[in-house]
PDB file of C-alpha atoms in Angstrom:
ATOM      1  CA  UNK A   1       0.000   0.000   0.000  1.00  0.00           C
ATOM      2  CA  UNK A   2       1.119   3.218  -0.785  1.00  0.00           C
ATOM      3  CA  UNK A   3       0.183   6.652   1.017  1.00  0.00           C
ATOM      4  CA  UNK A   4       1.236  10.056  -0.407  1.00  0.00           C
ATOM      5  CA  UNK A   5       3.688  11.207   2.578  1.00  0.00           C
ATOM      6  CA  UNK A   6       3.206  13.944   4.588  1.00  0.00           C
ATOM      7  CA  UNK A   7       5.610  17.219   3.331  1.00  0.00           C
ATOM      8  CA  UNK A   8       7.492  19.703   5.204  1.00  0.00           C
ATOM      9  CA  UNK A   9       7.078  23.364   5.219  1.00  0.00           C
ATOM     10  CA  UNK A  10      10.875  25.585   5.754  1.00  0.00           C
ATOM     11  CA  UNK A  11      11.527  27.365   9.044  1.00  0.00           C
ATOM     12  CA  UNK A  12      12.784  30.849   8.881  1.00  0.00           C
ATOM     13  CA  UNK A  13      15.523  29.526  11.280  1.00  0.00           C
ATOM     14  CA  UNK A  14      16.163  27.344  14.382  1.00  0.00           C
ATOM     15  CA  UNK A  15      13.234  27.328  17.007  1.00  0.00           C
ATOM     16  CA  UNK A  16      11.654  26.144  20.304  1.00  0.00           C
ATOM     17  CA  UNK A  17       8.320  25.980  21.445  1.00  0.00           C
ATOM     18  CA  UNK A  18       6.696  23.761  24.169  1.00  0.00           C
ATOM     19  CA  UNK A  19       4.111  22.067  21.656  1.00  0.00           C
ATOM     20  CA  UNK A  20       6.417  20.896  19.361  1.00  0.00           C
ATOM     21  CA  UNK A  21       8.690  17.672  19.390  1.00  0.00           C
ATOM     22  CA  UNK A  22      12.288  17.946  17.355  1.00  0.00           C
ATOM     23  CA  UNK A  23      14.292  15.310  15.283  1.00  0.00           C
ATOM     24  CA  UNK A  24      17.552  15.071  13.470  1.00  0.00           C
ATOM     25  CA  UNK A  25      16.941  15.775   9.766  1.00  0.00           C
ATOM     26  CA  UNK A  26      18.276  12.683   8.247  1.00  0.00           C
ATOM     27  CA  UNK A  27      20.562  13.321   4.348  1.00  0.00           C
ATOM     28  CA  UNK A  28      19.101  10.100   2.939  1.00  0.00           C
ATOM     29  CA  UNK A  29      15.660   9.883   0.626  1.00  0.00           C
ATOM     30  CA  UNK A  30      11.979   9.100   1.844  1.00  0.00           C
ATOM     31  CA  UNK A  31      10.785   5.620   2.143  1.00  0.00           C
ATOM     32  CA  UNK A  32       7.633   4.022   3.018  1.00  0.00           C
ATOM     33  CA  UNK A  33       7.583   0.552   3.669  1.00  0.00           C
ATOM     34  CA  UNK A  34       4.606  -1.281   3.378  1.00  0.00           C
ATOM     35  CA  UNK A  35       3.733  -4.632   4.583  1.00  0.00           C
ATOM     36  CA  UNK A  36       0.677  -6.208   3.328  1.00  0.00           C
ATOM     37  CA  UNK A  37      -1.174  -9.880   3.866  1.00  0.00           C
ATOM     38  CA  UNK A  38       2.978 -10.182   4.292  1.00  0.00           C
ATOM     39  CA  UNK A  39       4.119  -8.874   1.348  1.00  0.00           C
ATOM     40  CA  UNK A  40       6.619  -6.093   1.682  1.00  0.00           C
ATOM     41  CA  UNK A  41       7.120  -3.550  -0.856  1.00  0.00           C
ATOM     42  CA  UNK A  42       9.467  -0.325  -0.267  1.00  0.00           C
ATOM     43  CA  UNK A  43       8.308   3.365  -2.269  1.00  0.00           C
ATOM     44  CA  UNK A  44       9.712   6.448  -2.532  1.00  0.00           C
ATOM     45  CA  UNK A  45       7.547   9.499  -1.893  1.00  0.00           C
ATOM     46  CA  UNK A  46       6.928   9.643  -5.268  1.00  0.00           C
ATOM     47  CA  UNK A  47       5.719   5.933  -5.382  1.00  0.00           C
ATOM     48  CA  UNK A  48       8.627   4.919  -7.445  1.00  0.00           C
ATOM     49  CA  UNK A  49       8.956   1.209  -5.726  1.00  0.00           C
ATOM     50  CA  UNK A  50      12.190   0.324  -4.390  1.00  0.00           C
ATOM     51  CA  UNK A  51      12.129  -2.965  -3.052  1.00  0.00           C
ATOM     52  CA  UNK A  52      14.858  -4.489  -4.533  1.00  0.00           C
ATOM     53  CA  UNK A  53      17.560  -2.246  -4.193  1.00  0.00           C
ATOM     54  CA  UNK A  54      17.145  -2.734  -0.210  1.00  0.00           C
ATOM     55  CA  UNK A  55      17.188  -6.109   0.450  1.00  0.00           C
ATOM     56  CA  UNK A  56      18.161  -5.546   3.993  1.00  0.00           C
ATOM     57  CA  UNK A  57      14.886  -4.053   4.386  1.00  0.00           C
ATOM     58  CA  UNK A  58      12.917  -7.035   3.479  1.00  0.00           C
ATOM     59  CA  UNK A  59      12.275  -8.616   6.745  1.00  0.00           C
ATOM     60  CA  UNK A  60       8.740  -9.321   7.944  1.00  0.00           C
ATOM     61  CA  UNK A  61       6.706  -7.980  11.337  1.00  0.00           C
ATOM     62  CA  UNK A  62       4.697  -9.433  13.213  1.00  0.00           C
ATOM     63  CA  UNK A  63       1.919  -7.984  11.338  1.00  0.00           C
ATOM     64  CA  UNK A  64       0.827  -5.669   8.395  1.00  0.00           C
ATOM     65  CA  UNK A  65       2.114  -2.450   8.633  1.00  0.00           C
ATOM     66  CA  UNK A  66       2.932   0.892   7.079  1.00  0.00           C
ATOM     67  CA  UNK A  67       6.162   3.233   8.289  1.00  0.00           C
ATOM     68  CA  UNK A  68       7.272   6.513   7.147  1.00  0.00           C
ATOM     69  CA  UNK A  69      11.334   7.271   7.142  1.00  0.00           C
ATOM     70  CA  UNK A  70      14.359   8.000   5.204  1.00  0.00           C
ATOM     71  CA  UNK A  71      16.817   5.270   4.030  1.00  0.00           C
ATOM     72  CA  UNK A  72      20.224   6.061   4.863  1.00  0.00           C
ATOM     73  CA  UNK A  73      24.040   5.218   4.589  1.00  0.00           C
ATOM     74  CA  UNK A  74      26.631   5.939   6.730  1.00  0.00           C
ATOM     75  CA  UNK A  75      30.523   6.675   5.286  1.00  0.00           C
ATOM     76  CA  UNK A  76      32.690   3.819   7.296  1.00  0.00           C
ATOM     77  CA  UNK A  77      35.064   6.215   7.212  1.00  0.00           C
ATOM     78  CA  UNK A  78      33.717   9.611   9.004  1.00  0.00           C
ATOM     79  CA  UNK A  79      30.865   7.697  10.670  1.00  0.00           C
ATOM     80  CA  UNK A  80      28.667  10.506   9.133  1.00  0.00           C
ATOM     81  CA  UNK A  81      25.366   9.984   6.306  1.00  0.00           C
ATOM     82  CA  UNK A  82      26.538  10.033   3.178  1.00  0.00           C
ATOM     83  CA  UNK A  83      24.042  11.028   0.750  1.00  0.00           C
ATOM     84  CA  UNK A  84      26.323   9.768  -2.453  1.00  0.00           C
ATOM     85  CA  UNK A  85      25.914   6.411  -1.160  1.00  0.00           C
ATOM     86  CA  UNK A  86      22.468   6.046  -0.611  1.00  0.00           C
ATOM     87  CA  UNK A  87      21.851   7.463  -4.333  1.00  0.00           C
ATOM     88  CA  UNK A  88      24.036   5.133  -5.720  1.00  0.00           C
ATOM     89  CA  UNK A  89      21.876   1.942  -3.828  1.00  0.00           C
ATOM     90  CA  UNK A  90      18.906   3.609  -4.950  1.00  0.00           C
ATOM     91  CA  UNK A  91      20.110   3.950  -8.567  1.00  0.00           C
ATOM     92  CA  UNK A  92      21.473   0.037  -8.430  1.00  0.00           C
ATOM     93  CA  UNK A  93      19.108  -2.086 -10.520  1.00  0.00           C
ATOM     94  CA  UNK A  94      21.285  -5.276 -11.501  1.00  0.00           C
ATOM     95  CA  UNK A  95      20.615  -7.936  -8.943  1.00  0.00           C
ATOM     96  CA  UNK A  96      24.877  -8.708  -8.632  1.00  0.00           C
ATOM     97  CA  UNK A  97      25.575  -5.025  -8.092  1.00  0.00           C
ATOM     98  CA  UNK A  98      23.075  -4.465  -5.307  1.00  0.00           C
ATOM     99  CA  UNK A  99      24.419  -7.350  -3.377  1.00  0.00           C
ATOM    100  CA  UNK A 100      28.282  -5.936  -3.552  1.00  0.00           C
ATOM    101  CA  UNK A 101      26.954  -2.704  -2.840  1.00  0.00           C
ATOM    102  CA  UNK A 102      25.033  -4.472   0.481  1.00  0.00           C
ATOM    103  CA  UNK A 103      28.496  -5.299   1.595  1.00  0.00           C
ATOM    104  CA  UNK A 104      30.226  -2.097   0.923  1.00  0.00           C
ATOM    105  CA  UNK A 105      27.066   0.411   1.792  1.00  0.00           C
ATOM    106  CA  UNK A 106      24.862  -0.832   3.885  1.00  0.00           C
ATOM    107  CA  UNK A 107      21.393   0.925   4.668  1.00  0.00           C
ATOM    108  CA  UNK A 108      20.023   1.734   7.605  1.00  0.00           C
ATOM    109  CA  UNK A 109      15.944   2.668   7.377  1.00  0.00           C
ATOM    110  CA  UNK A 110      15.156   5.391  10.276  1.00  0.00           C
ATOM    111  CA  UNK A 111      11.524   5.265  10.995  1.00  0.00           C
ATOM    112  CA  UNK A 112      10.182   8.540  12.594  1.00  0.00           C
ATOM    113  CA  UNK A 113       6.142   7.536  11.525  1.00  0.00           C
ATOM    114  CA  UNK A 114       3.053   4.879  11.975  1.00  0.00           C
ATOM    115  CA  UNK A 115       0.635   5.134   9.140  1.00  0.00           C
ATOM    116  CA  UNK A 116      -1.038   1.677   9.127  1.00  0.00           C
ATOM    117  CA  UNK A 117      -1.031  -1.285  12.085  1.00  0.00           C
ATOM    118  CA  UNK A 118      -3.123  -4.680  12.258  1.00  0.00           C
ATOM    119  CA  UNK A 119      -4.990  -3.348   9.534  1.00  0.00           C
ATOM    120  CA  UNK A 120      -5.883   0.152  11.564  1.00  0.00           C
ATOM    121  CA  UNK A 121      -5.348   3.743   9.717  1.00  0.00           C
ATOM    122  CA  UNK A 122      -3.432   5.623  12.567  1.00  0.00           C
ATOM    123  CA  UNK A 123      -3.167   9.003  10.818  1.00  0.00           C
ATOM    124  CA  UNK A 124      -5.899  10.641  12.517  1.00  0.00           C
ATOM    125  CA  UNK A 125      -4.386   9.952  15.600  1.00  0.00           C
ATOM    126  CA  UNK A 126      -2.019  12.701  16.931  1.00  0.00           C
ATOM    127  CA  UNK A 127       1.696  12.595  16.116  1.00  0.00           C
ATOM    128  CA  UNK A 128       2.618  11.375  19.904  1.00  0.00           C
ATOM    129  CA  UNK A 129       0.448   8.684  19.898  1.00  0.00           C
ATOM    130  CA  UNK A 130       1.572   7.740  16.648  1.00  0.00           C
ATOM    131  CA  UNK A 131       4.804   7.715  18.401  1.00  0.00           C
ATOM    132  CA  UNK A 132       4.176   5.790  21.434  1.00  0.00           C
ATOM    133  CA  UNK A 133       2.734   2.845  19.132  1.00  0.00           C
ATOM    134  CA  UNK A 134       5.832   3.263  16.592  1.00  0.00           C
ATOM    135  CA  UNK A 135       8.081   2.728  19.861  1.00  0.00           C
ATOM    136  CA  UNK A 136       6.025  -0.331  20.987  1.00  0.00           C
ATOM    137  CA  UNK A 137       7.005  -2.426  18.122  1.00  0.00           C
ATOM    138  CA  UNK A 138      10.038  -4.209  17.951  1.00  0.00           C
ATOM    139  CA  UNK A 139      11.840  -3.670  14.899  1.00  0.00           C
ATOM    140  CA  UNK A 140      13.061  -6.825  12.503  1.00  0.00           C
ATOM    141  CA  UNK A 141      16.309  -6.645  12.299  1.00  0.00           C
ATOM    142  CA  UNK A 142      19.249  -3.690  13.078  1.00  0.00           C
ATOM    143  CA  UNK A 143      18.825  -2.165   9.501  1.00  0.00           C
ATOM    144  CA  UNK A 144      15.386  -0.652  11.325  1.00  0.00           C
ATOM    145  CA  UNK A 145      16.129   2.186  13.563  1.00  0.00           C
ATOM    146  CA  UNK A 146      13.115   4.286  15.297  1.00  0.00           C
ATOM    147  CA  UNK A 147      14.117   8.272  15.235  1.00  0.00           C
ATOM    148  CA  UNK A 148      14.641   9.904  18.391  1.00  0.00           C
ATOM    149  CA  UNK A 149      13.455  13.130  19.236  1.00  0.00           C
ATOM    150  CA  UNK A 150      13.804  16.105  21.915  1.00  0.00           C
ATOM    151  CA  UNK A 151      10.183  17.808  23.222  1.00  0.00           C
ATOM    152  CA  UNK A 152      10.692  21.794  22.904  1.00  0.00           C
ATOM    153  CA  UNK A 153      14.621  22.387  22.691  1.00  0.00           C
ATOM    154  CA  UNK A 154      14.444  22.405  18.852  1.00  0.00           C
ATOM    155  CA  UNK A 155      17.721  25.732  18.843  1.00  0.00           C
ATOM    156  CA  UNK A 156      19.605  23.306  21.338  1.00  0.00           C
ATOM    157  CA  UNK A 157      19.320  20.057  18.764  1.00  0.00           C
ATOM    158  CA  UNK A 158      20.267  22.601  16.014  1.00  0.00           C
ATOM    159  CA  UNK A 159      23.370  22.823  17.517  1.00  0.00           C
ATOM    160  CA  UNK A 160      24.188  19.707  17.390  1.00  0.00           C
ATOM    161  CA  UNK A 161      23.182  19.385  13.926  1.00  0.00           C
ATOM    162  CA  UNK A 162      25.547  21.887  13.401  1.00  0.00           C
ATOM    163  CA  UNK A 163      28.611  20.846  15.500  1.00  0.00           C
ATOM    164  CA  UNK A 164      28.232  16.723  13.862  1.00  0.00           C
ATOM    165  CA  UNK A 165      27.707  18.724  10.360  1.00  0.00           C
ATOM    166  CA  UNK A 166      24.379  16.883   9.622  1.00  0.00           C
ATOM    167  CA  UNK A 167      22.001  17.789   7.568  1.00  0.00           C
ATOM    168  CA  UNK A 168      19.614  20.137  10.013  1.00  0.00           C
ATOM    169  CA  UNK A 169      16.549  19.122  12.344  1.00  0.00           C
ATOM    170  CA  UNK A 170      12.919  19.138  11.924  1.00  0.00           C
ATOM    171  CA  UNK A 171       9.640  20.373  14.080  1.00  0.00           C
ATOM    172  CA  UNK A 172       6.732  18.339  14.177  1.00  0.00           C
ATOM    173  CA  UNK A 173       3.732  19.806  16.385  1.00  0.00           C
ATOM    174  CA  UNK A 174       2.801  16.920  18.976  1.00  0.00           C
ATOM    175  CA  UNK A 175      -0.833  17.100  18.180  1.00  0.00           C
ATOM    176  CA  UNK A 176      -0.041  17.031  14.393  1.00  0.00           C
ATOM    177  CA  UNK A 177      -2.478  14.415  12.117  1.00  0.00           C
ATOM    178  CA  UNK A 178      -0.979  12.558   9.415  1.00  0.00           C
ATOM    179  CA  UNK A 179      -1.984  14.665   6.243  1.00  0.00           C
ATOM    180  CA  UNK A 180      -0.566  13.550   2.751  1.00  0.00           C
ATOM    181  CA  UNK A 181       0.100  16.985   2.029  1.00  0.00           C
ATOM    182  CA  UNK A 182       3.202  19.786   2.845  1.00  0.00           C
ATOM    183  CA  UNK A 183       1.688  21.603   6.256  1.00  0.00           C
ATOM    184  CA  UNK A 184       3.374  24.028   8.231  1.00  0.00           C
ATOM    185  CA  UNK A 185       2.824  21.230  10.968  1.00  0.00           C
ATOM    186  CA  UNK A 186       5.780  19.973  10.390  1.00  0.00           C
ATOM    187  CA  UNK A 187       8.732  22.143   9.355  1.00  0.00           C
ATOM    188  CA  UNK A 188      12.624  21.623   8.327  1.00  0.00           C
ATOM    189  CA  UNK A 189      15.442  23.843   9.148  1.00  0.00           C
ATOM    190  CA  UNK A 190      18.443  22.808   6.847  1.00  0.00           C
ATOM    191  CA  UNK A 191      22.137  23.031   8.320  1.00  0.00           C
ATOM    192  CA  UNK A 192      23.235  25.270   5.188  1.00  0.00           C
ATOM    193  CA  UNK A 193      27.164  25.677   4.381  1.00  0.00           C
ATOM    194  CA  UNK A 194      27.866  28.402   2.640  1.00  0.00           C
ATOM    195  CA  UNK A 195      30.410  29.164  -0.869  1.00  0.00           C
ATOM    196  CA  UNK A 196      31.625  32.258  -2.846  1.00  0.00           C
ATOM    197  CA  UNK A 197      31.739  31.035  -6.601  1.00  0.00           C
ATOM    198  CA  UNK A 198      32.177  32.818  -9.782  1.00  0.00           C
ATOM    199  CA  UNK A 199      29.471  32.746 -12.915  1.00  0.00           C
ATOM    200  CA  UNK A 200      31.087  32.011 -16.195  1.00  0.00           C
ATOM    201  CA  UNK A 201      28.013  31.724 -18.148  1.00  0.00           C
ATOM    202  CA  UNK A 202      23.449  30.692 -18.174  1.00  0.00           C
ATOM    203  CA  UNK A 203      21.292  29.186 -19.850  1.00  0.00           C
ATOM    204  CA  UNK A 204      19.764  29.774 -22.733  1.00  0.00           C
ATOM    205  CA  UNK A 205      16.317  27.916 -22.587  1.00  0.00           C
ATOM    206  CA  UNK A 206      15.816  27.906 -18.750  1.00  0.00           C
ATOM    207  CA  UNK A 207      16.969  29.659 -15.651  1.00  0.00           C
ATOM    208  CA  UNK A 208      20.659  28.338 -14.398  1.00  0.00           C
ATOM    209  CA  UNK A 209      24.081  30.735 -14.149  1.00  0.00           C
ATOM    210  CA  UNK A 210      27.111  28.070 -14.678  1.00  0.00           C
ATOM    211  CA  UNK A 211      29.592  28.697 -12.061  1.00  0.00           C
ATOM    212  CA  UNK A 212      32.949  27.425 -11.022  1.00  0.00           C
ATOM    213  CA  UNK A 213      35.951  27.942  -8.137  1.00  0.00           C
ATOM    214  CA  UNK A 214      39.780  27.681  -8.423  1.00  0.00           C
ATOM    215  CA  UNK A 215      41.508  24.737  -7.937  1.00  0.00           C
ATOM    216  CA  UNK A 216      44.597  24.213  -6.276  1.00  0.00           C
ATOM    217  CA  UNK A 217      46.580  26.150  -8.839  1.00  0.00           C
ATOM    218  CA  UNK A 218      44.298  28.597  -8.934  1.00  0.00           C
ATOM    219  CA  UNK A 219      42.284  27.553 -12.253  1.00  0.00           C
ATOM    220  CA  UNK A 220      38.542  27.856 -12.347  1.00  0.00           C
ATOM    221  CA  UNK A 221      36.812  24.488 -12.933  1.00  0.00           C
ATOM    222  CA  UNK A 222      33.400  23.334 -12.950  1.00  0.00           C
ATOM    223  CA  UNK A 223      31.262  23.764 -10.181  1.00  0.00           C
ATOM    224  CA  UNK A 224      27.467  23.083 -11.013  1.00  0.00           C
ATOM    225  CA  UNK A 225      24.522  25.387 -11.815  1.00  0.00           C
ATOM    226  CA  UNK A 226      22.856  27.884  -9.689  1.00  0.00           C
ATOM    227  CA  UNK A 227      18.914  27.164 -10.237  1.00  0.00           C
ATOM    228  CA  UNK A 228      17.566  29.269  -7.534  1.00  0.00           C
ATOM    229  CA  UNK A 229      17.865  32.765  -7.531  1.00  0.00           C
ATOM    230  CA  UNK A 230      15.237  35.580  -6.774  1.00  0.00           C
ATOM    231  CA  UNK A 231      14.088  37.675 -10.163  1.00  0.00           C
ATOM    232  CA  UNK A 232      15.866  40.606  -8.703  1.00  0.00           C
ATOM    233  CA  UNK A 233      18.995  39.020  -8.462  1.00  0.00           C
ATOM    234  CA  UNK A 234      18.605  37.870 -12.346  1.00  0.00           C
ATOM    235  CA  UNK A 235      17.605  41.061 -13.587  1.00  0.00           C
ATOM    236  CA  UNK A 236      21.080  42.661 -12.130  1.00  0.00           C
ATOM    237  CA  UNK A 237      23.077  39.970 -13.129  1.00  0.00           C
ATOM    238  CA  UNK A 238      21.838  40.444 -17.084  1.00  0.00           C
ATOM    239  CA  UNK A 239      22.257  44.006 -16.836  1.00  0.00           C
ATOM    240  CA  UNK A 240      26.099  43.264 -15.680  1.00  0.00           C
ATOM    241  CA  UNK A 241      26.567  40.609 -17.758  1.00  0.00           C
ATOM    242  CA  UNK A 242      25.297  42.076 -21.500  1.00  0.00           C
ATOM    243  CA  UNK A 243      29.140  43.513 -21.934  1.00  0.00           C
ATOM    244  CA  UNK A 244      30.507  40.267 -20.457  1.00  0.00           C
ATOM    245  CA  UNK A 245      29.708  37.958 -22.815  1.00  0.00           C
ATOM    246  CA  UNK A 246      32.620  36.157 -24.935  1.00  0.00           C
ATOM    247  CA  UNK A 247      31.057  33.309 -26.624  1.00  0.00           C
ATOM    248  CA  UNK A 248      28.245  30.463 -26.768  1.00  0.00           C
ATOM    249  CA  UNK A 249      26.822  27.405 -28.114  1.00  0.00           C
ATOM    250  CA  UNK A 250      23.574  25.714 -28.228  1.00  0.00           C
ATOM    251  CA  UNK A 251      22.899  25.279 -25.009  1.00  0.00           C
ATOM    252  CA  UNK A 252      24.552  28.123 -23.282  1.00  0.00           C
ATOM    253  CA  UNK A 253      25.684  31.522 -23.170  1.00  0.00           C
ATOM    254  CA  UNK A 254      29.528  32.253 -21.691  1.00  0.00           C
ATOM    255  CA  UNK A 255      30.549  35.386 -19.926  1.00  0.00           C
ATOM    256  CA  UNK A 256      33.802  36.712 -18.233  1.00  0.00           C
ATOM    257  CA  UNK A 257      34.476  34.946 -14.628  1.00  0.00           C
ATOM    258  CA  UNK A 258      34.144  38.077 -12.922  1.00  0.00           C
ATOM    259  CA  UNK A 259      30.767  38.018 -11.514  1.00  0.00           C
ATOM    260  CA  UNK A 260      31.306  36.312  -7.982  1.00  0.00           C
ATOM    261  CA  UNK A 261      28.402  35.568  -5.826  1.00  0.00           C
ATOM    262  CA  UNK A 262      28.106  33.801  -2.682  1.00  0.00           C
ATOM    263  CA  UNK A 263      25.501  30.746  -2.721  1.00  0.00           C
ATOM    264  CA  UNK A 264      24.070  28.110   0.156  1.00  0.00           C
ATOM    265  CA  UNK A 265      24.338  24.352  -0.737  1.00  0.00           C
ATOM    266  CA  UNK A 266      23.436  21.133   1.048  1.00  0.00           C
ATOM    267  CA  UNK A 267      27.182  20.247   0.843  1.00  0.00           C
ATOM    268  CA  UNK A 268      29.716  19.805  -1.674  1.00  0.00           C
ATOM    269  CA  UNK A 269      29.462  16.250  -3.649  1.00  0.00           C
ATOM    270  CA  UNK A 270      32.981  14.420  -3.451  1.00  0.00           C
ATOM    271  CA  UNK A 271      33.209  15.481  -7.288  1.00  0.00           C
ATOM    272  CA  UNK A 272      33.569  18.839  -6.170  1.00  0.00           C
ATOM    273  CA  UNK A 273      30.370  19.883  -7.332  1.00  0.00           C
ATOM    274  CA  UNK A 274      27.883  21.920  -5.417  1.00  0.00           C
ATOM    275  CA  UNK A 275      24.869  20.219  -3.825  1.00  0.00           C
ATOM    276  CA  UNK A 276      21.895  21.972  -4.490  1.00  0.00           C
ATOM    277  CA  UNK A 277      23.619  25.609  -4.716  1.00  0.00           C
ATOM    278  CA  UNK A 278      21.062  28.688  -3.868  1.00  0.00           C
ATOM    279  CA  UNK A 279      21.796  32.320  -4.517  1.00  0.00           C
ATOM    280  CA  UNK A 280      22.368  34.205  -1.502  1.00  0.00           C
ATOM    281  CA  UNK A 281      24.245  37.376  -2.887  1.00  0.00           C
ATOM    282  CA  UNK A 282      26.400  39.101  -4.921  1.00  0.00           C
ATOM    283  CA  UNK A 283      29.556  39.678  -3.796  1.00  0.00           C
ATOM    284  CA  UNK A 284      31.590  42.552  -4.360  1.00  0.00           C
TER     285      UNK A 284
END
């Protein structure tokens, strides 16, 4: 069974408030798992099914069920969630190459939500009861991890977030219902890092300035396109741009690298690209 998952509304910044219950934001992608008359099938939250590419996740309860979570993996190396990883499980479709990557990257599913138990819909039930059943179930095997959570001391978990470098927290209000929907019920704050880059061309057909940094001797490679910017920061960067401009091609238009602006990104992939890279400002 499959249940359009509940969506999260952005903070303007860290917060605390008495009514509201806080959890680790966790850098892997959604995933409901669903058991049914004991079949288990694993979707995304866009109902792509996933079941084979976690076979670690394949082990039964004691009855039919329905979680919410994100599927994660954790570098061996820094201990930390590695987003990289988990996209390269996800993308794994050959039946050799998800085993060897089993050994190598191994998932862990964190469940933070109860949709469905013993054949009983649970989402009009507030979030902490929710909770209270989710932590009443023993989970199948260690691959299944239940998320834990502070009650009102959402800026103090933030700073945790930030010290470990993860990926941010989010704020769930404790008498929230399950809605399959984004609500401000439930809201993210994202553990930003922050980069100065330089814009050495755009798009032609859609919005995206092309951007790159120096490397260690100082020459400017590749960095990944800036897709989010607001119209007033386009407008100024065309008006300084239209005497800039030294070549193209079919895709793209190329301009001096002397525009610099400073941008916030998830985190930098170990390709050296940025990770979802949003204007902040121009810098001058």
């Amino acid at each position: 069974m499959f249940i359009s998952p509940m969506l999260l509304e952005t903070a303007s910044g860290p917060f605390s408030h008495d009514n509201y219950i806080f959890e680790p934001k966790i850098d892997g992608h959604r995933l409901l798992f669903s058991q049914e008359d004991g079949r288990i099938r694993l979707y995304t939250r866009h109902e792509t099914e996933c079941t084979k590419q976690y076979p670690e996740l394949l082990a039964p309860f004691d009855d039919d069920i329905l979680l919410d979570g994100e599927v994660a993996c954790t570098d061996p190396e820094t201990g930390l969630v590695d987003f990289e990883n988990v996209m390269t499980r996800f993308q794994a479709k050959k039946e050799q190459r998800i085993r060897q990557l089993m050994g190598i990257s191994p998932v862990t599913y964190v469940v933070f939500d109860i949709l469905r138990y013993k054949g009983q819909d649970l989402r009009k039930l507030p979030l902490m009861r929710r909770k209270e059943i989710l932590n009443s179930i023993t989970m199948p095997n260690p691959h299944f991890g239940v998320l834990p959570f502070v009650e009102g001391a959402g800026e103090a978990l933030f700073e945790q977030m930030e010290a470990r470098k993860l990926e941010g927290m989010v704020g769930k209000r404790k008498n929230s219902l399950y809605m399959s929907r984004r609500s401000k019920s439930w809201q993210k704050v994202i553990n930003w890092t922050y980069a100065e880059v330089i814009i050495t061309g755009y798009r032609k057909d859609e919005f995206g300035w092309l951007t790159a940094v120096p490397n260690e001797s100082g020459v400017l490679r590749p960095a990944g396109i800036v897709e989010y910017a607001t119209q007033t920061a386009r407008k100024e960067f065309f008006a300084k741009s239209r005497t800039l401009v030294i070549g193209e091609d079919k895709n793209f238009v190329y301009v001096e690298p002397v525009i610099k602006v400073k941008v916030k990104i998830r985190n930098w992939y170990k390709s050296g690209m940025l990770r979802s890279p949003a204007f902040v400002e121009f810098v001058v």
